[in-house]
PDB file of C-alpha atoms and ligand atoms in Angstrom:
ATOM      1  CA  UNK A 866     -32.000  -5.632 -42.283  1.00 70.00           C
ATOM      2  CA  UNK A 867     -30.985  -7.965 -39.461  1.00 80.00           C
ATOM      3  CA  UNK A 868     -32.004 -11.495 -39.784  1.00 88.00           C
ATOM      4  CA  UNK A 869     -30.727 -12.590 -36.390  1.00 95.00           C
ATOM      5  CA  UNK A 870     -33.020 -10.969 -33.087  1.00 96.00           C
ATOM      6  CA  UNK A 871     -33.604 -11.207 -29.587  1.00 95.00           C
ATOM      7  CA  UNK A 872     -36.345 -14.404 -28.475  1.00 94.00           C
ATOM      8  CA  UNK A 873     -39.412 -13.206 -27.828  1.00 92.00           C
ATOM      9  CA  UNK A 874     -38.205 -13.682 -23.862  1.00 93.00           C
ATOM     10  CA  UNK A 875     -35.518 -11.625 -24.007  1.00 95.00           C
ATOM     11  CA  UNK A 876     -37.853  -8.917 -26.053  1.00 95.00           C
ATOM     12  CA  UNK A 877     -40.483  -9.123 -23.203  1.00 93.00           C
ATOM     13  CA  UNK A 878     -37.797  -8.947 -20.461  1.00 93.00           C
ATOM     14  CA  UNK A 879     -36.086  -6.099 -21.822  1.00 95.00           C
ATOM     15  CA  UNK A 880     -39.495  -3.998 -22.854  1.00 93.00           C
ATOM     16  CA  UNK A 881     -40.731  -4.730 -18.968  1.00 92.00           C
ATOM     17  CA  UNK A 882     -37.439  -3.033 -17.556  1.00 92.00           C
ATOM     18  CA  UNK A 883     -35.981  -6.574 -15.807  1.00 92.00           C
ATOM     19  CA  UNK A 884     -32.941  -7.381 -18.197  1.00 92.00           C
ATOM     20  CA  UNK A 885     -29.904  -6.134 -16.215  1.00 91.00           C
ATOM     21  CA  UNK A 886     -28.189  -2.993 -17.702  1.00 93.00           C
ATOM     22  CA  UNK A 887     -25.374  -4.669 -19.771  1.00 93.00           C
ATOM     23  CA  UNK A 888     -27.677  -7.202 -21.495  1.00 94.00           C
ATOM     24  CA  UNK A 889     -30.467  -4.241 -22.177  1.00 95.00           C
ATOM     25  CA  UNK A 890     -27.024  -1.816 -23.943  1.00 95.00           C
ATOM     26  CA  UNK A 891     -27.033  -5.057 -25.886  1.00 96.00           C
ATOM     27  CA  UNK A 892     -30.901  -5.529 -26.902  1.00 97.00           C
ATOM     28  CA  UNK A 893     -30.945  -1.588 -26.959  1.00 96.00           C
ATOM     29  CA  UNK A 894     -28.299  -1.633 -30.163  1.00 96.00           C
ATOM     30  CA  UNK A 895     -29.677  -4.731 -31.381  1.00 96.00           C
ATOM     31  CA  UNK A 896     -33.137  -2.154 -31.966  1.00 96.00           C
ATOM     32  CA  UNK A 897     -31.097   1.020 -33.531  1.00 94.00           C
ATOM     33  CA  UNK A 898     -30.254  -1.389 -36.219  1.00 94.00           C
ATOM     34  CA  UNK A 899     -33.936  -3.407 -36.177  1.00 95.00           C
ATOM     35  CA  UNK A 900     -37.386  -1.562 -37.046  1.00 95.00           C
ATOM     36  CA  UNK A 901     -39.374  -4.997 -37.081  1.00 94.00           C
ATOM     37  CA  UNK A 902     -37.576  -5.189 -33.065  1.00 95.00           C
ATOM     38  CA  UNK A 903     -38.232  -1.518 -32.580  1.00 95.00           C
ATOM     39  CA  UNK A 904     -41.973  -2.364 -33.284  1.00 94.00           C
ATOM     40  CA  UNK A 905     -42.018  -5.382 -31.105  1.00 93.00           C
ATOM     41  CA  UNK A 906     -40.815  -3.773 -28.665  1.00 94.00           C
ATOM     42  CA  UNK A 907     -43.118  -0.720 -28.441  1.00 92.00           C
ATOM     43  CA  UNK A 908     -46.332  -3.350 -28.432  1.00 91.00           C
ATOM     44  CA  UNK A 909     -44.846  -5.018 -25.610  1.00 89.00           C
ATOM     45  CA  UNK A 910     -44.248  -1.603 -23.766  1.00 88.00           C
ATOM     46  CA  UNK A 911     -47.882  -0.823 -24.866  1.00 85.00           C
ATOM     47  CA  UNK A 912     -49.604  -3.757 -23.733  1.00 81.00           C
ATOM     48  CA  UNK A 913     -47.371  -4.457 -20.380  1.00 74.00           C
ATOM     49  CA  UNK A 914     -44.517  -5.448 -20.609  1.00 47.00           C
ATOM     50  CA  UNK A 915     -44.217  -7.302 -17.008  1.00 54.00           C
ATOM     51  CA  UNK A 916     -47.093  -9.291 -17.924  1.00 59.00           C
ATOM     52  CA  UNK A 917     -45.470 -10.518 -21.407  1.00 52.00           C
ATOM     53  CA  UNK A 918     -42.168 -11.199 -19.138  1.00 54.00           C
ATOM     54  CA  UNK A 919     -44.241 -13.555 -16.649  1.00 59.00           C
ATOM     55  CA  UNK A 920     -46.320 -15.268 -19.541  1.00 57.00           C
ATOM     56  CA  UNK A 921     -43.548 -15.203 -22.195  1.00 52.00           C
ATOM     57  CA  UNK A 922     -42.213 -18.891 -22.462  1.00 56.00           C
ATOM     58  CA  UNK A 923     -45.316 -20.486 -22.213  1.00 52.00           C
ATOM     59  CA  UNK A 924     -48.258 -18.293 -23.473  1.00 53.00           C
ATOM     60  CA  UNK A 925     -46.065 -16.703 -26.798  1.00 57.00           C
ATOM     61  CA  UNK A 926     -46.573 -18.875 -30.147  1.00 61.00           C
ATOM     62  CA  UNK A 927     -43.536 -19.346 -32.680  1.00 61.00           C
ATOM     63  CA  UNK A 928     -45.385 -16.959 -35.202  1.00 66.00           C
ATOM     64  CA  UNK A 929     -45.954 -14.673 -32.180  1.00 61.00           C
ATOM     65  CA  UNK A 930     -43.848 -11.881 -33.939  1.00 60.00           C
ATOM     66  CA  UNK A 931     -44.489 -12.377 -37.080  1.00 63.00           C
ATOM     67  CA  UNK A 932     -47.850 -11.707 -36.485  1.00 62.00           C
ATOM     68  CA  UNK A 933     -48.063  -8.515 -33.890  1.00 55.00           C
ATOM     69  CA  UNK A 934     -45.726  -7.351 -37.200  1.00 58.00           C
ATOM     70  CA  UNK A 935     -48.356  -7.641 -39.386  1.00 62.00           C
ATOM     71  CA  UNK A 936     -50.761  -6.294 -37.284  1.00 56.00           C
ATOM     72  CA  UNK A 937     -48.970  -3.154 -36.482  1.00 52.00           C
ATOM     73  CA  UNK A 938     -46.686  -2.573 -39.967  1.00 53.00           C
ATOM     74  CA  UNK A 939     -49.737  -0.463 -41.921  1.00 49.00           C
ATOM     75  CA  UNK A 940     -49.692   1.882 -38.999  1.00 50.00           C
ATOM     76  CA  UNK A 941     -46.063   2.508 -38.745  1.00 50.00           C
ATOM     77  CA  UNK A 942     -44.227   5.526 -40.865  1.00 48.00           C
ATOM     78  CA  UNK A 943     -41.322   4.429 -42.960  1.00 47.00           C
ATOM     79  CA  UNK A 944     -38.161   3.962 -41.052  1.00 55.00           C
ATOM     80  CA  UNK A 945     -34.512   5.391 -42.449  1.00 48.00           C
ATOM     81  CA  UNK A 946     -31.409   3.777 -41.533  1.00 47.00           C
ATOM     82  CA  UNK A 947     -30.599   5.212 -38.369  1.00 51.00           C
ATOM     83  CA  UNK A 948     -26.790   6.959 -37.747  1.00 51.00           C
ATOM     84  CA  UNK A 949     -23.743   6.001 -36.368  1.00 53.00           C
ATOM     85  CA  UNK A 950     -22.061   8.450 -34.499  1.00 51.00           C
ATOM     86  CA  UNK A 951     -18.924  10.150 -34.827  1.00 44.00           C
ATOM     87  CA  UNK A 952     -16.909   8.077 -32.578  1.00 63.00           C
ATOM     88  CA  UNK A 953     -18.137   4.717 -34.537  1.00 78.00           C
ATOM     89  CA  UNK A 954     -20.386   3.240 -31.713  1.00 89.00           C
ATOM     90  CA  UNK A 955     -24.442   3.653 -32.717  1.00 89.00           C
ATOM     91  CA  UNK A 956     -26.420   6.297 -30.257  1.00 87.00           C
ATOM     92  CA  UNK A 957     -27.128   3.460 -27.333  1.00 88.00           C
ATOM     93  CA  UNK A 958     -23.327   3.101 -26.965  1.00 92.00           C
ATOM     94  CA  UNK A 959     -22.157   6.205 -27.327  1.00 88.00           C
ATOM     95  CA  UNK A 960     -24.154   7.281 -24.365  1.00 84.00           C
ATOM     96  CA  UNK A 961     -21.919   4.585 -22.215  1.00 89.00           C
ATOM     97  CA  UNK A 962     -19.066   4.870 -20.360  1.00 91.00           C
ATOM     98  CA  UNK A 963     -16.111   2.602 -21.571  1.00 91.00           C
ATOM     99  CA  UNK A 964     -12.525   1.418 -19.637  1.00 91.00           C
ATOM    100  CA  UNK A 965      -9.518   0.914 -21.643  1.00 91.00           C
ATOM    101  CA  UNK A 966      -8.664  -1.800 -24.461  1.00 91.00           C
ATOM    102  CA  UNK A 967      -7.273  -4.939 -23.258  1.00 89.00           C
ATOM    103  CA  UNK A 968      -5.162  -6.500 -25.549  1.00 89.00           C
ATOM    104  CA  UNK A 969      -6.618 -10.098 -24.284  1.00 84.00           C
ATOM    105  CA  UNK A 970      -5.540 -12.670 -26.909  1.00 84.00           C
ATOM    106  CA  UNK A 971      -3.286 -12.469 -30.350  1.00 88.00           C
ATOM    107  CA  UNK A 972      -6.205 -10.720 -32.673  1.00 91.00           C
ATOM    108  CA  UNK A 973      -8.644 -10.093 -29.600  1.00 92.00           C
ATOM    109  CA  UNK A 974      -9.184  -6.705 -27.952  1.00 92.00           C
ATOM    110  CA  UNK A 975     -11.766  -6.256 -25.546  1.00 90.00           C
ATOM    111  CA  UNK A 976     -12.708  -2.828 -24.176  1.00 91.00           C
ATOM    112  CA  UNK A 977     -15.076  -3.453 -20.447  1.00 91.00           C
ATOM    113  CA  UNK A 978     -18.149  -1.621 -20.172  1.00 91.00           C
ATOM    114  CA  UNK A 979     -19.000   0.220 -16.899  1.00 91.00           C
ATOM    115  CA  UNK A 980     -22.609  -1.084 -16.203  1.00 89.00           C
ATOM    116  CA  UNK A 981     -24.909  -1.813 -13.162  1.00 87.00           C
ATOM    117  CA  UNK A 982     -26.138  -5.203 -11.935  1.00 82.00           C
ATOM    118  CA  UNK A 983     -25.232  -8.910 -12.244  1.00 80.00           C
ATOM    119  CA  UNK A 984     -24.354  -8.384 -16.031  1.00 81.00           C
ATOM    120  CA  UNK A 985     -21.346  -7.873 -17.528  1.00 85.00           C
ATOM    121  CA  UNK A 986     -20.117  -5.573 -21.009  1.00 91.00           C
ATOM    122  CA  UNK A 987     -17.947  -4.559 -22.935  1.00 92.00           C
ATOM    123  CA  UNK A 988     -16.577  -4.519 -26.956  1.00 93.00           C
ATOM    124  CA  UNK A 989     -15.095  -7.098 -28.409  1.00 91.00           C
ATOM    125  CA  UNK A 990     -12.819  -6.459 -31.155  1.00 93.00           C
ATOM    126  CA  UNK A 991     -11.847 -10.076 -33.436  1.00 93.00           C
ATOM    127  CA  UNK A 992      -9.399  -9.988 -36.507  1.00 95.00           C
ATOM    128  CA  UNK A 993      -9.996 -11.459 -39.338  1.00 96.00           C
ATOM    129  CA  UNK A 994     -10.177 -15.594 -39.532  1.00 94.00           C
ATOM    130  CA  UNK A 995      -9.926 -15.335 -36.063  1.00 93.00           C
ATOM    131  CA  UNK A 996     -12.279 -17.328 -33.327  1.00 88.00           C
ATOM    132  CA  UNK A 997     -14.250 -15.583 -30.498  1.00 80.00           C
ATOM    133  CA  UNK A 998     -12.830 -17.622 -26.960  1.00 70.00           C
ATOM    134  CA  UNK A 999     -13.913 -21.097 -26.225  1.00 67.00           C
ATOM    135  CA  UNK A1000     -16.293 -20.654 -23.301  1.00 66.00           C
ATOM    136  CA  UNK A1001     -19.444 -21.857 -21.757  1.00 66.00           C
ATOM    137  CA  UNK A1002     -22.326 -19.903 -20.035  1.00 65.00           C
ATOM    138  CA  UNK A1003     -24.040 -19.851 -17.224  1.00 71.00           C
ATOM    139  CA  UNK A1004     -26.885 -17.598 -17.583  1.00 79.00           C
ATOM    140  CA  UNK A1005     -27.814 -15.080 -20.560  1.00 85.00           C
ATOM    141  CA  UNK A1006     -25.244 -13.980 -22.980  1.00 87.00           C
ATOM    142  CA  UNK A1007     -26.098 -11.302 -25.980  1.00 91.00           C
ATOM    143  CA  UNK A1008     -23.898  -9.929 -28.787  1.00 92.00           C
ATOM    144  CA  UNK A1009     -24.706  -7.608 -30.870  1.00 95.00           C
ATOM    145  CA  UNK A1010     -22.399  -7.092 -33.849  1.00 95.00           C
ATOM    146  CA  UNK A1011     -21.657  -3.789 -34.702  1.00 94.00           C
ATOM    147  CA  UNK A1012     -19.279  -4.194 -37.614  1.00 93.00           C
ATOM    148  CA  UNK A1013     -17.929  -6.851 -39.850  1.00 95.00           C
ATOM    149  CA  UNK A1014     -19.581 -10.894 -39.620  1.00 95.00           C
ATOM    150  CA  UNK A1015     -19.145 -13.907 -37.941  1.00 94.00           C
ATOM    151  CA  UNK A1016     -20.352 -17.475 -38.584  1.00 93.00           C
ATOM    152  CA  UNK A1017     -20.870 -20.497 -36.082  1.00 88.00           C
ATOM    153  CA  UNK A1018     -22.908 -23.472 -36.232  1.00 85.00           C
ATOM    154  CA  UNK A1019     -25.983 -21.434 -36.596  1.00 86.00           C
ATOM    155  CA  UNK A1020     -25.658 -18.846 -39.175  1.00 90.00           C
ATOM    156  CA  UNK A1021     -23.678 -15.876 -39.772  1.00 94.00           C
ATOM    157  CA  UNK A1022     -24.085 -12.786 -38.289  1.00 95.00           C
ATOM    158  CA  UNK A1023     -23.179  -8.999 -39.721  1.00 95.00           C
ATOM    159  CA  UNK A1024     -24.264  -5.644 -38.499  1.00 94.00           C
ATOM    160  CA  UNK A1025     -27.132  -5.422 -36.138  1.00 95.00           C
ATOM    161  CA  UNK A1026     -27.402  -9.053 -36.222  1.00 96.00           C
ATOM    162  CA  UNK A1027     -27.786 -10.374 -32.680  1.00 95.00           C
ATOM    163  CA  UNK A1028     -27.015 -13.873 -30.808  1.00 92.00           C
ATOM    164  CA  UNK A1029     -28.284 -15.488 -27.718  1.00 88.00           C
ATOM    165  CA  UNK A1030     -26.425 -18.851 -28.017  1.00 78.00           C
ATOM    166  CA  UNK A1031     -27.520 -21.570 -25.721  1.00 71.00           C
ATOM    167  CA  UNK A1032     -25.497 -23.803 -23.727  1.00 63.00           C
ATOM    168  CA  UNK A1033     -21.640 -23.984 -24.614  1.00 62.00           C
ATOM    169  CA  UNK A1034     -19.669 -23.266 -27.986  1.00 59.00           C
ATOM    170  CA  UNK A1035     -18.528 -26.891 -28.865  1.00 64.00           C
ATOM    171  CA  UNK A1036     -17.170 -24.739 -32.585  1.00 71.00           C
ATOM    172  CA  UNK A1037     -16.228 -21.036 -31.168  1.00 80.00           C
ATOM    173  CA  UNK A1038     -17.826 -18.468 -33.664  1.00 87.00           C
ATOM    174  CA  UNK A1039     -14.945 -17.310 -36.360  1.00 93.00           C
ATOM    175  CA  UNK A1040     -14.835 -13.888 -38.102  1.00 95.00           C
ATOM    176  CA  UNK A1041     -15.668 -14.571 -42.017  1.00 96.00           C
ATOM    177  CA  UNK A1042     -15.225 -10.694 -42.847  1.00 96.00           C
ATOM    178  CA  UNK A1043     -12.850  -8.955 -44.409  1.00 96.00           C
ATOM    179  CA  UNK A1044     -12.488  -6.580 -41.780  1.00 94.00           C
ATOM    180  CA  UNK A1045     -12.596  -7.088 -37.632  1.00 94.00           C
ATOM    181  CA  UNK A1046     -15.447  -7.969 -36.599  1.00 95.00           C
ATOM    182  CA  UNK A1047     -16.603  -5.812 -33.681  1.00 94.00           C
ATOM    183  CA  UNK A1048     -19.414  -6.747 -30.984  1.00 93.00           C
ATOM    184  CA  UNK A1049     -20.892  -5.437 -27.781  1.00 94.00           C
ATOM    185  CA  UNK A1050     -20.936  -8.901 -25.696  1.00 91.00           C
ATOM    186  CA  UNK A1051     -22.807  -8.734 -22.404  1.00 90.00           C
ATOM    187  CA  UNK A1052     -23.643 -11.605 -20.142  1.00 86.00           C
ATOM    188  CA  UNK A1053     -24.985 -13.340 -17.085  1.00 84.00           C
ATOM    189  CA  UNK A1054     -21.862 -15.930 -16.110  1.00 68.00           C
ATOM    190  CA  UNK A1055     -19.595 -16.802 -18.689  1.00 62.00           C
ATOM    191  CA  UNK A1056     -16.598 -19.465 -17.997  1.00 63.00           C
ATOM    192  CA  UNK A1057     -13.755 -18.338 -19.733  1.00 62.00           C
ATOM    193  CA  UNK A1058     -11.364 -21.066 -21.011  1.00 57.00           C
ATOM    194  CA  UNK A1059      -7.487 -20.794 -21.443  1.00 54.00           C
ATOM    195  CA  UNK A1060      -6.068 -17.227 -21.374  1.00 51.00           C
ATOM    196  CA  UNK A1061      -9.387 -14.945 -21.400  1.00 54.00           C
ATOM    197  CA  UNK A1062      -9.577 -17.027 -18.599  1.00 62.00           C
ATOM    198  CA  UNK A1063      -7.263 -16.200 -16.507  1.00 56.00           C
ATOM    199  CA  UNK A1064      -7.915 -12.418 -17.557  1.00 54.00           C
ATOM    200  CA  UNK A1065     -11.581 -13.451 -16.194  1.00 60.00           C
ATOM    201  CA  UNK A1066     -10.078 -14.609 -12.924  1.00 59.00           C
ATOM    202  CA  UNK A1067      -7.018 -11.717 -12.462  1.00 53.00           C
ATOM    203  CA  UNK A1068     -10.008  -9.180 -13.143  1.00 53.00           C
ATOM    204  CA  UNK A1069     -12.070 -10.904 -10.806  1.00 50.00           C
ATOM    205  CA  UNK A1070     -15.840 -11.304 -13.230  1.00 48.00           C
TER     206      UNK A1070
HETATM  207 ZN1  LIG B 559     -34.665  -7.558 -34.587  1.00 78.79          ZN
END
């Protein structure tokens, strides 16, 4: 069970169709590993999602979820863990077309995702005791962990377990897992500091 999800924003945004494709891969995995989002997001879809999207930050309360969940949990049929597939990436990624690994940073691999719009994708592969890249944002980022955990000043996140950090990573989130930690990362602008960087740059995103 995740314990980290989308806003309600980003929910509404992706249900009405308007999050740009790299950012919706992200929400989209975030939901094969979340019923209570999978619910969420079919009410929104149900009841309009464009209207939720204009009315979100203002007309949503804090308990928003927790009580469309309540509302709509009697009526739902019990949910099984759903698979990964064979090649290790859950059903919303395996449908997506990758480039190759990037060997970006001593224990950091990152794999670019070929998506549409003003987003950018891709898989992020962190070794153990490692640190994701100092960086700041500006617009939406999403990651989605897919396999082993991370912590930062906010929690820690394992599988299915999704962030939306805002504003800039003053303490860059560090893999606590035995294991990598692998994520789908998508986002809006990201400012790449040191040597990711200048990958950013020589790649031109
Ligand atoms: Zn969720």
């Amino acid at each position: 069970m995740s314990t980290h999800h989308p806003t309600d924003a980003t929910l509404a945004a992706y249900a009405a169709g308007t999050l740009p494709e790299g950012l919706a891969m992200v929400v989209a995995t975030h939901l094969h590993f979340c019923p209570d989002c999978r619910r969420m997001d079919r009410v929104m879809e149900a009841t309009g999602g464009n209207l939720l999207s204009d009315l979100a930050p203002a007309a949503m309360a804090p308990d928003a979820l927790t009580r469309v969940l309540a509302r709509t949990a009697e009526a739902e049929p019990p949910e099984r863990p759903a698979p990964i597939l064979q090649s290790g990436l859950p059903p919303p990624l395996a449908r997506c077309e990758f480039g190759r690994w990037w060997p970006v940073a001593p224990g950091l691999r990152w794999r670019p995702m070929k998506v549409s719009g003003r987003a950018w994708a891709g898989l992020l592969v962190v070794a153990p005791g490692r640190s994701m890249p100092k960086h700041g944002h500006d617009g939406l980022e999403l990651a989605c962990v897919l396999r082993g955990s991370f912590v930062d000043a906010s929690g820690r996140y394992g599988a299915g377990d999704i962030a939306e950090p805002e504003g800039d990573h003053d303490i860059p989130p560090r893999v606590d897992s035995d294991d990598p930690c692998v994520c789908v990362i998508a986002t809006e602008g990201v400012r790449m500091r040191g040597l990711l960087g200048s990958i950013q740059r020589m790649l031109g995103r």
